[in-house]
Short mmCIF file of C-alpha atoms in Angstrom, two decimals:
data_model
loop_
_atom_site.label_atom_id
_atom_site.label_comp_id
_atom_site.label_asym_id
_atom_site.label_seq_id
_atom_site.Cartn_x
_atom_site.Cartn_y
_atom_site.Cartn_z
CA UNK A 1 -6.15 -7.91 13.40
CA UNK A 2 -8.58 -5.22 14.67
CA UNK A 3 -10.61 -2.57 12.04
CA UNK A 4 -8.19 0.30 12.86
CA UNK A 5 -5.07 -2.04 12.28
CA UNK A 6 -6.45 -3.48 9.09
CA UNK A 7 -6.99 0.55 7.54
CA UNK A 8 -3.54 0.90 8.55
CA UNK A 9 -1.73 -1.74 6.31
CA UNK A 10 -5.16 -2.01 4.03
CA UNK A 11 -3.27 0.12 0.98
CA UNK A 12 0.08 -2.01 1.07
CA UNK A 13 -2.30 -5.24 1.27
CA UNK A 14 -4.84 -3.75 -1.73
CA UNK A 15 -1.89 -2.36 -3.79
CA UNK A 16 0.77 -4.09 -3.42
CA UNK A 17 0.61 -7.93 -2.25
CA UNK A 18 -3.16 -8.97 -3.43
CA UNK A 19 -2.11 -7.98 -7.12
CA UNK A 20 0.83 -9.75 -6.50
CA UNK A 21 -0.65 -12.55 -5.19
CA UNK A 22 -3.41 -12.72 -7.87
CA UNK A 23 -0.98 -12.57 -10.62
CA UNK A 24 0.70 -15.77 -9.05
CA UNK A 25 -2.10 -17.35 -8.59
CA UNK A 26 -3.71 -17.18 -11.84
CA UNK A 27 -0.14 -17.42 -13.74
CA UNK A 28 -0.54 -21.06 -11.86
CA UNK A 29 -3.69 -22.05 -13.67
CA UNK A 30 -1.76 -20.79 -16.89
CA UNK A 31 -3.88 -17.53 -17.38
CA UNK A 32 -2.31 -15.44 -20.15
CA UNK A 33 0.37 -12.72 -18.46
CA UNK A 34 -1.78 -9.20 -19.56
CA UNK A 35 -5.26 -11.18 -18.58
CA UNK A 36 -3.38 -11.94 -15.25
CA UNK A 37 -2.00 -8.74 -14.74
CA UNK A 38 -5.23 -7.02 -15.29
CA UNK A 39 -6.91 -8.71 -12.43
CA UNK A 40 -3.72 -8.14 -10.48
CA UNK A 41 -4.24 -4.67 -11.35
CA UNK A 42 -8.37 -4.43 -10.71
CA UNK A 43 -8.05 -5.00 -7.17
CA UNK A 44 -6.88 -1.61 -6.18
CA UNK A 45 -9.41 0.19 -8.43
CA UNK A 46 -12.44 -1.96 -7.16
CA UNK A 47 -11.08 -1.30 -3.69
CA UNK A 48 -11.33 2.49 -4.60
CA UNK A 49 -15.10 2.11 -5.86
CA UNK A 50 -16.12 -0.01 -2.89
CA UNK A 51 -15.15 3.37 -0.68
CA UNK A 52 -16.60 5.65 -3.17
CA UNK A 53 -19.87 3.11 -2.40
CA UNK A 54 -19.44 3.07 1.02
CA UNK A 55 -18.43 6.50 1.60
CA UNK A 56 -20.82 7.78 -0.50
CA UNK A 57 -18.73 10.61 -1.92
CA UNK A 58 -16.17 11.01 -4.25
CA UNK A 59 -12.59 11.87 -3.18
CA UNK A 60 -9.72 12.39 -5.43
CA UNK A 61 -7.51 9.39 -4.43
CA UNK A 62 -10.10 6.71 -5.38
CA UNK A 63 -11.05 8.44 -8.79
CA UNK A 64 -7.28 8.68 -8.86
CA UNK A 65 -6.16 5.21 -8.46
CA UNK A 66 -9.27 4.09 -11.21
CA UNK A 67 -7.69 6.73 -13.90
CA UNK A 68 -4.54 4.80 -13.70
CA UNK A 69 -5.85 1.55 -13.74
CA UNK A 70 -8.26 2.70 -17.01
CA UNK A 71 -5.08 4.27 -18.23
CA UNK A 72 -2.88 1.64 -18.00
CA UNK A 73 -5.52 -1.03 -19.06
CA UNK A 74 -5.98 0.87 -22.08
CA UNK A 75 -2.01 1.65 -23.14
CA UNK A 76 -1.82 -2.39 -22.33
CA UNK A 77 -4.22 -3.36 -24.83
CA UNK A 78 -3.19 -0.24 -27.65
CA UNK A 79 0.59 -1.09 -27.90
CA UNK A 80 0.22 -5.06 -27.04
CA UNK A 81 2.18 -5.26 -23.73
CA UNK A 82 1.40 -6.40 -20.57
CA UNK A 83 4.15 -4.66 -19.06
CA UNK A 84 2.86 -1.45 -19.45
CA UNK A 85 0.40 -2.92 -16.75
CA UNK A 86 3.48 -2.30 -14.24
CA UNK A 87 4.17 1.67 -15.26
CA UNK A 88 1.51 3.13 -13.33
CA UNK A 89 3.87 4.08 -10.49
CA UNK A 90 6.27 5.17 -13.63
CA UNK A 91 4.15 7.27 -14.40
CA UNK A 92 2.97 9.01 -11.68
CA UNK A 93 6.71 9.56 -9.81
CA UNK A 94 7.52 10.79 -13.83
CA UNK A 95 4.58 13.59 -13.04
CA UNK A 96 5.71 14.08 -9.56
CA UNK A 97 9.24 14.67 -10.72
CA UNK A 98 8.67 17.12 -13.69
CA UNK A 99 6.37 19.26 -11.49
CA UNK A 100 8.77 19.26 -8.84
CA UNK A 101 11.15 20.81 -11.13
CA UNK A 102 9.30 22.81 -12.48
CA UNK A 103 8.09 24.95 -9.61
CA UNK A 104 12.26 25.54 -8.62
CA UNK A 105 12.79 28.40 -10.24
CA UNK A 106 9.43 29.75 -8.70
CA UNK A 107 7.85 29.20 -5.26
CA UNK A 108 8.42 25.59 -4.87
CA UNK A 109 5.95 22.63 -4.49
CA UNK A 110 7.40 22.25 -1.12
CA UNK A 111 6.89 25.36 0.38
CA UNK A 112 3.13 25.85 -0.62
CA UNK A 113 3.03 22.31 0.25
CA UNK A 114 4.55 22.54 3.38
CA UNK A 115 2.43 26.54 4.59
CA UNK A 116 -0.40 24.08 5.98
CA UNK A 117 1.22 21.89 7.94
CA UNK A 118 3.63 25.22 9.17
CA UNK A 119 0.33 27.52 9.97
CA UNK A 120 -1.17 24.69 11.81
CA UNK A 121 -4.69 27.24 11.49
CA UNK A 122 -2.70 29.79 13.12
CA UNK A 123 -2.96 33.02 11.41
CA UNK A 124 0.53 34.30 13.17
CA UNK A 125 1.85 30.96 12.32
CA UNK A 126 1.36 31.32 8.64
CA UNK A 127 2.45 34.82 8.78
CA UNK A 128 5.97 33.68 10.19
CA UNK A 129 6.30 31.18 7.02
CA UNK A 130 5.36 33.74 4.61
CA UNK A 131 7.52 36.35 5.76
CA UNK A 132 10.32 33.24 5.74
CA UNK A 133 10.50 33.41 2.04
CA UNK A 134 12.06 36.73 1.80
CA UNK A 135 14.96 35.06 3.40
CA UNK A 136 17.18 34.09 0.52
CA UNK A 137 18.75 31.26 2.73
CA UNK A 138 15.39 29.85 3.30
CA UNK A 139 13.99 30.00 -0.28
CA UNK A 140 17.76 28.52 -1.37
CA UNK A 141 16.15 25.51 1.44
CA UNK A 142 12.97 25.24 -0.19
CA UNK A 143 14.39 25.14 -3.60
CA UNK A 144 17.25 22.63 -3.00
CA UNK A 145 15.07 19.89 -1.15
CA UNK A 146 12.45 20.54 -4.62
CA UNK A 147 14.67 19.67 -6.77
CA UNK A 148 15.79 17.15 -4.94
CA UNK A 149 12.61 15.28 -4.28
CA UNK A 150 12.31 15.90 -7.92
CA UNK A 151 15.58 14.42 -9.04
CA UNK A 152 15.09 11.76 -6.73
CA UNK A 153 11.15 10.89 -8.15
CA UNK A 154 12.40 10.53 -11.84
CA UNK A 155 15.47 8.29 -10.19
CA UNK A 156 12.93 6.00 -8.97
CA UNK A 157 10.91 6.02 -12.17
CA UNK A 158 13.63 5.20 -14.06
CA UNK A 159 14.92 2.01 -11.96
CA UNK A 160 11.19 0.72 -12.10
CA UNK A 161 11.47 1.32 -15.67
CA UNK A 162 14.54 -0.62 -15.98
CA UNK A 163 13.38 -3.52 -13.41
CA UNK A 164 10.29 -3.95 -15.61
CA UNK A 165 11.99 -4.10 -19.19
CA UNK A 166 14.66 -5.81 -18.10
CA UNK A 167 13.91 -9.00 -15.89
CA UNK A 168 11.31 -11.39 -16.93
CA UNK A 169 7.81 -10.50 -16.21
CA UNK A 170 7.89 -13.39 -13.21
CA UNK A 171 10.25 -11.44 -11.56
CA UNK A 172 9.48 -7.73 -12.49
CA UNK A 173 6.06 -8.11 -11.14
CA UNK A 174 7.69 -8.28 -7.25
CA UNK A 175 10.95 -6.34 -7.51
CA UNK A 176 8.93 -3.21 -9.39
CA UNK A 177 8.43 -2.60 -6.26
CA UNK A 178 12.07 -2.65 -4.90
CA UNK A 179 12.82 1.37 -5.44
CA UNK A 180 10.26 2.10 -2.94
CA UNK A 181 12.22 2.05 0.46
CA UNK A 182 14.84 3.97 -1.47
CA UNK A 183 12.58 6.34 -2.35
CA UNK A 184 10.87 6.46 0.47
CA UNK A 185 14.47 6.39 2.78
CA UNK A 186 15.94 9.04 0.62
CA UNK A 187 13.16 11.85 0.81
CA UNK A 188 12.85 11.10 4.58
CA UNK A 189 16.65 12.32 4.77
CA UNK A 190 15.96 15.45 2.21
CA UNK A 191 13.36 16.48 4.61
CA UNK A 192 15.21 15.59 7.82
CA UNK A 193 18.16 17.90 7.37
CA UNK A 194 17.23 20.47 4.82
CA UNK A 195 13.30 20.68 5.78
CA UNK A 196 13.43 20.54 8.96
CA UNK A 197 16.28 23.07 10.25
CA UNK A 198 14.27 25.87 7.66
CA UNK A 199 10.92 25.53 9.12
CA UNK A 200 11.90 25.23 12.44
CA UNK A 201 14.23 28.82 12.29
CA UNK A 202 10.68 30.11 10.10
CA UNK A 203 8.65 29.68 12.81
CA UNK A 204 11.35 30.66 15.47
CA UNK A 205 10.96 34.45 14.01
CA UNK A 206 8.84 36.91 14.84
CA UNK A 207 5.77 37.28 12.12
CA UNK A 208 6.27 40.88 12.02
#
């Protein structure tokens, strides 16, 4: 496996199978489960400081992904379960989800989201998808596929949260991540047929 092919799969090796596979692995030399899942759980945050090291800058992500783990360490430890080890992607799809929702009744998530990748540095380009959102069927677009990314986010962190509290730890610690291709399926759809069809009429019309 080249460099380029390696960067490519590196976050589903760092974050998903080498905690995995450390949790195993020290659960075999009968290591405690939260002293287990800790370690499990280190390997993406160390990850993130090695390319704060290397990079020699600091980018969101990486501070991102060591908040969490500090965060989660620290709720493990105050309320005496190592399950709480598993809720960082609980909690962040919980924050993705209530923001989504929020910014409905307003100009959605999506749509500021979406103005960069629309404009593409044009000036004319961003002027077509501005002047889009006077167009009550593409705001009723913009506001649909929100909510429904948002729906859809708290969906998935409340199956995790269920897989978690409800299977034994052996188990939970794989099939945790089992909403992800749902997730991951579903929004793909959202933005497929109600995405999609509104940007491409936005930038079909005239900017002025």
């Amino acid at each position: 496996m080249n460099v380029q092919a390696f960067n490519r799969f590196r976050p589903f090796l760092v974050d998903a199978l080498l905690p995995i596979a450390i949790f195993y692995g020290l659960k075999a030399i009968n290591v405690a489960d939260l002293p287990a899942l800790l370690a499990g759980g280190a390997s993406p945050a160390i990850d993130a400081l090695i390319s704060i090291a290397i990079e020699r800058r600091v980018r969101l992500l990486p501070v991102f992904v060591c908040g969490m783990f500090a965060l989660t360490a620290a709720l493990a430890f105050f309320v005496h379960d190592p399950r709480v080890m598993l809720m960082k992607e609980v909690i962040i799809f919980v924050g993705l989800g209530i923001w989504f929702l929020a910014t409905v009744p307003f100009q959605p998530v999506i749509y500021t989201v979406a103005a960069t990748a629309a404009a593409r540095g044009s000036e004319e380009r961003a002027a077509r998808w501005n002047k889009a959102w006077n167009h009550p069927d593409f705001r009723a677009r913009m506001r649909l596929a929100t909510a429904l990314f948002g729906i859809v986010f708290l969906f998935d962190a409340a199956l995790r949260t269920v897989i978690v509290y409800r299977l034994p730890l052996s188990q939970s610690v794989i099939l945790a991540h089992a909403p992800a291709p749902i997730t991951l399926v579903v929004t793909l759809l959202i933005g497929r047929f109600l995405l999609v069809p509104a940007a491409q009429r936005a930038m079909s019309e005239p900017a002025s």
